[in-house]
């Protein structure tokens, strides 16, 4: 059984704070829950927490840290103990803005995480109060109107090491992975629920460490992914990969590069895993060469670009 | 062959000008093209003309007039001659705001129309310039983001008389109609294109004249009709008929009552008619008793309420 | 933490075996995995088990039993011990056709369940082998092409008693419930995953015991629910409730009555619950009086009809 | 005003008659209306005529001829007179199988056409009788369940010559075209209705004459295009271009190669043209270099492959 309930919030860095904020508010349709210093706190209309994204002005792009909410106080203690055993723990701190104590640590690749249990549920202001009491907020219908943070895909120099850490120390389940002909692992799709993926590791083409591949935000229908592509087009957001269906995990995707340089996915669909003994699906190099589900070959940048960018490397957007 | 290219713009009256404007802008997602006196000129992102809706503050609700654009100058002259022959013409006037000369007339039920040919195409301001050159405006993605005015449904004391006028004098084609057991006509669906309906006459339950049943605005997908229902709900717009599919013409619908009291439809789908000899589909009283396509029975107000309301009559909303 | 992985298979009884089978195969688009005696074993293209539905010819309609798969052997032992403590256990038996040992029991209302862990994964025959290795079967695209069994809604004379049993003894989480003005419980929505509901108890209007309200089958999109309504219409399947959106749990629905008299739902959507501390949503009598999400009022039969039918009671269909 | 009501039926040639028939019946979901000699007559559930496709076994692939139905007998006479004036007429013949007299001719590129007025409406057999009287046939829900033939795209050595013929002699309206930097015309999108395209000419990369680029079949929603891609995948139909949105005319597409080698599109969407003075949209070489609406670059074969294939040329599929 997993000790993690879900992933988030995430702190994202941007050297283009104003334009990035415009993107998340006007194009993705998120709400600004608050602002503090050089950070804006943003939420989707379906996020039960106060925010799922802390957007912070910075000299570079990339993900500062990824939050992980445990399923209980006891689960939190169990995970902290396990992490401490690996020597990757950084110690307790204050989560701030609606979260209680957080325990900070790094995965083997160096990405920073904050695991916590205590947090506040969002209470909408009057103008965002929903008609139905089982949603946290009114549906704002602005831009792509994303619902919530869905998953995080990070790059790793050594996918297997980080994947095993997520499996064994963090209690993630492994649903699918790519194994190259040389036996190395090129990608791993992990989840703590029936959803096909919540945390993804893929290989860093530059062997760099701690980089972000993309953050994915959920919409309820494929039609909304298609609409989002129209919005990206009209708003000069570089579409790196037009809407189509992944073979792995079967999610429907749209990838674009936000003004700060970070890759953002608008996603829906994806298979559900109900079998407690579900065998891990292993994709071979040959199978991956066939492209996405419908044969679409993603552009080269999709396999190499990450944030922060590696000096001298190819750029997307 | 028809001499009418399409219907619109339409002037709609509202006793609640401010709240009606908020509805069309924030909930339906239309753009204000301009304002003059007590009127606002509104457009969908897909309207090629400058506006499809003139919204005017008034003591009552209802439709002031409905525009009809002819297919050519010659077609306009032909129609004016035909209308004059019926004695229902009111003479030429200035269309104003982007339209040239208009010829004003009434149908046998007393609804006012303005037929014209000359008009300006919309030129978007910089911030609404689209990425693709074959759409008139950027997709704004605000609220229901309706695309354009689609059709108008008026009530008539004598459906057959007005339908025959539309057929013979205006060159509309009749695609479907309702014939009651007593031989009278309860509704008629007319079009000048392959679209299933553009002008609809249904029986006024009060025998009143010149009233409006609803204006319908187009969205490209059924998913957008479903989204619009969520928006109506969250914005306290009375949903008179939740999204479902009409048996007649097969359009997908959502009906609500805007703050000024006028019934508004968000619509998509509907069958296309390609056969130049398409037989008129005649629905019997028994067939209509089965409800809409999937058996949904519309509420009583749908069959009785119109604008302006009849004194002492039932209200919707 | 829950000890149940998911619900299913289910055995459904029908006095119209041939016509019911035609419905599940041709209209819902399920595959016959096998036939034994008076039973057909049916599956959706997304079911990982060999079948999710055992359809059995019988003198009456209704659900014979509902399977529950545990998350592990240990979880199974824990649940059996808990059930035995309530005195509602019936003992171990052979699950048959791909399942190992099952422990049989009744809930307080008398519905029969079979809890088990051991089971076989489906291996498709050559003509049903899928192109993508992470789906159990080719997408057949016949009829509504339902993907899998989604949830079961049973009726109970005493909703609270059965709901508490599901909560405490079976480890289901309670997400939403209806509490009438007199303090009694009229409905309870339970789940063992992030999905909004998997097991539902609603009040039996006749105070009868052990009856079924409906079985729900999943499709991935709302468009497929709308298509299914067209299919029900063309195949003379009584549509009890046309496609619309539930307020409770926010699922999208279509309800029809299969030829054997059982109510069947085609469903998608529904909210996800990620908060481990998610407060239970309690709906009042007044709130329920507003109808479904978009104001649709379900027909009376929806609140009274169940299978097997109660003698002398109203019928749906 | 146009004298053509719509395009179709079309005779398609295939060297793989049996497998092609399986494709149209099982994957596209068409009905066999009849068979005669080496031909099968196929229809979509929404075709008002008896068939829209005559599929004929042949030594090669390609389109034998394309039918054009006039809007009236008088319109037919007008068009025949105009065609005869060009010297491209081949004379009158019998349309056969539900069509009256047809006048045969070639366009300047050598594609064969049959223009006619008289034809029978489809009368469904008992098992295909629809529930709603305003559709020609029950919705069969098999495979992609295409509704009707939508448009034809032929290749031409000289696009401008054939386009001008379609404009002036056949009364098609030109909505969009591609003009290369050297002033030559690389493509032209023509229609006789408000639909964005019905007849398309694009340049033959080999300078060959009389070849087919693709036949397009209509579905009502984008979701059905996405489903069709899943079906192509599972049925080993080569997907040449995965679902996405065209910049030109804004149609949503899926392109595959049927077993006989002909390119087939499953399409929906596309803009409507209501302005009788709609300016022709001219796309430049630079604009086309940006790919489809969302930046997708079609594979090389899409720009070169046609049927019958040119000896020694590249193949798709």
CSV table of C-alpha atoms in Angstrom, one decimal, chain B residues 6 33 43-52 69 96-100 116-125 130 132-137, chain D residues 173-176 250 271-282:
chain,number,residue,atom,x,y,z
B,6,UNK,CA,-28.2,34.0,-44.1
B,33,UNK,CA,-17.9,45.5,-31.1
B,43,UNK,CA,-20.2,39.4,-32.0
B,44,UNK,CA,-19.1,35.8,-31.8
B,45,UNK,CA,-15.5,35.0,-32.7
B,46,UNK,CA,-16.7,33.4,-35.9
B,47,UNK,CA,-19.0,36.1,-37.2
B,48,UNK,CA,-17.7,37.5,-40.5
B,49,UNK,CA,-19.9,40.6,-40.1
B,50,UNK,CA,-19.1,43.3,-37.5
B,51,UNK,CA,-21.8,42.1,-35.2
B,52,UNK,CA,-24.7,39.6,-35.1
B,69,UNK,CA,-28.7,39.3,-46.0
B,96,UNK,CA,-26.4,51.8,-39.9
B,97,UNK,CA,-23.2,50.6,-38.4
B,98,UNK,CA,-21.6,48.7,-41.3
B,99,UNK,CA,-24.7,48.0,-43.3
B,100,UNK,CA,-25.9,49.8,-46.3
B,116,UNK,CA,-30.1,44.1,-47.2
B,117,UNK,CA,-27.1,43.2,-49.2
B,118,UNK,CA,-24.4,45.8,-48.6
B,119,UNK,CA,-22.3,45.2,-45.4
B,120,UNK,CA,-18.8,45.5,-44.0
B,121,UNK,CA,-16.6,42.5,-43.1
B,122,UNK,CA,-15.2,42.6,-39.6
B,123,UNK,CA,-11.6,43.8,-39.2
B,124,UNK,CA,-10.3,42.7,-35.8
B,125,UNK,CA,-8.2,45.0,-33.6
B,130,UNK,CA,-6.2,35.4,-35.3
B,132,UNK,CA,-5.1,31.6,-39.0
B,133,UNK,CA,-6.2,33.9,-41.8
B,134,UNK,CA,-9.4,32.0,-42.6
B,135,UNK,CA,-11.2,33.0,-39.3
B,136,UNK,CA,-12.4,36.5,-38.7
B,137,UNK,CA,-11.1,36.8,-35.1
D,173,UNK,CA,-17.1,28.5,-55.6
D,174,UNK,CA,-13.4,28.9,-54.7
D,175,UNK,CA,-12.9,29.4,-51.0
D,176,UNK,CA,-9.1,28.9,-50.5
D,250,UNK,CA,-10.0,24.0,-40.7
D,271,UNK,CA,-15.5,26.2,-41.4
D,272,UNK,CA,-18.8,27.3,-42.9
D,273,UNK,CA,-18.9,30.2,-45.4
D,274,UNK,CA,-21.9,32.4,-45.1
D,275,UNK,CA,-20.7,35.6,-46.8
D,276,UNK,CA,-21.8,35.7,-50.4
D,277,UNK,CA,-18.8,38.0,-51.0
D,278,UNK,CA,-16.3,35.9,-49.0
D,279,UNK,CA,-12.8,36.8,-50.2
D,280,UNK,CA,-10.7,33.8,-51.4
D,281,UNK,CA,-8.1,33.0,-48.8
D,282,UNK,CA,-4.7,32.7,-50.5
